[in-house]
GROMACS .gro file of C-alpha atoms in nm:
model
   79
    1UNK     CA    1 -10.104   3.699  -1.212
    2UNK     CA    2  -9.954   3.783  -0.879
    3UNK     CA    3  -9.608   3.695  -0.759
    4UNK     CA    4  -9.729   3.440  -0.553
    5UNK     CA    5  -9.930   3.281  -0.818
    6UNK     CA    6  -9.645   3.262  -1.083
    7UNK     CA    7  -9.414   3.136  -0.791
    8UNK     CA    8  -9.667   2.817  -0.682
    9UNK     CA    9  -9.723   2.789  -1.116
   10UNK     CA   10  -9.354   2.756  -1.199
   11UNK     CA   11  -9.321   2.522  -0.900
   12UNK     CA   12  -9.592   2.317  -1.020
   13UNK     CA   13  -9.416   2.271  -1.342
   14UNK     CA   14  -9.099   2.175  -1.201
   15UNK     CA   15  -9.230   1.908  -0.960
   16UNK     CA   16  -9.508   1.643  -0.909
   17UNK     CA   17  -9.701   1.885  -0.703
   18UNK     CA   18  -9.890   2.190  -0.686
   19UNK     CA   19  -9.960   2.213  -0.310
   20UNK     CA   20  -9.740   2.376  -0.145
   21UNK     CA   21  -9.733   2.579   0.185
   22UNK     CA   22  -9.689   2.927   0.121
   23UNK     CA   23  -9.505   2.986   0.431
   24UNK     CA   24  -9.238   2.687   0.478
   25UNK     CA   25  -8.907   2.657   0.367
   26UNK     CA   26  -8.905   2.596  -0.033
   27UNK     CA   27  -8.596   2.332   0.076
   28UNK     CA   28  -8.782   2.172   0.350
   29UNK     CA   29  -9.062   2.142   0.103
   30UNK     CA   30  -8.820   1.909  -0.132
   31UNK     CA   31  -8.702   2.174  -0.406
   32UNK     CA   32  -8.392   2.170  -0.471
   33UNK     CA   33  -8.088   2.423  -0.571
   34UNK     CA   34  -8.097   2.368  -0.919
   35UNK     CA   35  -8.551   2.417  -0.888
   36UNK     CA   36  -8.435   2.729  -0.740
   37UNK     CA   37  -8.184   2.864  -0.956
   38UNK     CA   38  -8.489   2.776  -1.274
   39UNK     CA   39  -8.724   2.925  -1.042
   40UNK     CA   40  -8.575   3.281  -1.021
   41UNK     CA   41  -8.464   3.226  -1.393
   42UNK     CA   42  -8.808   3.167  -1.482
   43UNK     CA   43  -8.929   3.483  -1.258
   44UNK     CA   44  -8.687   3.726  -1.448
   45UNK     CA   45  -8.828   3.660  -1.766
   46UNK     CA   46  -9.220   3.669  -1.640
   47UNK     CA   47  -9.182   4.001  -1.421
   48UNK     CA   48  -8.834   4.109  -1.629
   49UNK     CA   49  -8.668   4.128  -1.327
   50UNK     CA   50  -8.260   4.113  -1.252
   51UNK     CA   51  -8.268   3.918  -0.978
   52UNK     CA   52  -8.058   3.645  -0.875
   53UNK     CA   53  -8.018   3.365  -0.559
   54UNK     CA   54  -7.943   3.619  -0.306
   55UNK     CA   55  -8.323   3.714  -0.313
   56UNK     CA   56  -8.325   3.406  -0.074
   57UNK     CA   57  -8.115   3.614   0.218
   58UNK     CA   58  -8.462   3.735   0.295
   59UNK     CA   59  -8.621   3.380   0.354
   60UNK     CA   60  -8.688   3.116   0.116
   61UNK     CA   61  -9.066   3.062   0.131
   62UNK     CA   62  -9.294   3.146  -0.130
   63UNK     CA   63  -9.418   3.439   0.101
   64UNK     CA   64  -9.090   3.553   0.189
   65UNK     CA   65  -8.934   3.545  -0.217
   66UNK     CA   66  -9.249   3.697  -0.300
   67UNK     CA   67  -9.214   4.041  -0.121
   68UNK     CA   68  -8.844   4.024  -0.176
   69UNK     CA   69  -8.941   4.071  -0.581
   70UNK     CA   70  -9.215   4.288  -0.509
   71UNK     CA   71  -8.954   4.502  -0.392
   72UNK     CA   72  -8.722   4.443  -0.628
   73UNK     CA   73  -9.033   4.550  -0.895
   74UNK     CA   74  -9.093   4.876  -0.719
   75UNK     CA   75  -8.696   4.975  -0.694
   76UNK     CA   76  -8.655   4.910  -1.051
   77UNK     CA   77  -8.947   5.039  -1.163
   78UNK     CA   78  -8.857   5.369  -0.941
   79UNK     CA   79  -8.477   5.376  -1.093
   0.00000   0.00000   0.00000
């Protein structure tokens, strides 16, 4: 499953929808902090990841939190 698949999936779970639009705003598209905050919780465990809220100074689309953990997967895998 790739990042942007477990992103829209956990999403999906947390809301009545599973459309969303991969390149808006997560905010603008009605989540809210604490969706977010069980969103990135959710993420650590899948992809056993450290990360925490400040993976949204990148942008906080699905696009944009989505190559912010790739990242994050490559630099930990690498240290």
């Amino acid at each position: 499953m790739t990042i942007i698949h477990a992103i829209e999936k956990i999403l999906a779970d947390l809301v009545d929808t599973s459309v969303f639009d991969p390149h808006a705003d997560l905010f603008e598209q009605g989540i809210n902090s604490l969706q977010i905050a069980i969103l990135i919780d959710e993420l650590n465990k899948r992809f056993n990841l450290s990360a925490s809220l400040d993976v949204l100074t990148e942008g906080a689309s699905i696009t944009a939190l989505a190559a912010t953990l790739s990242r994050k997967i490559t630099l930990e895998n690498i240290g």
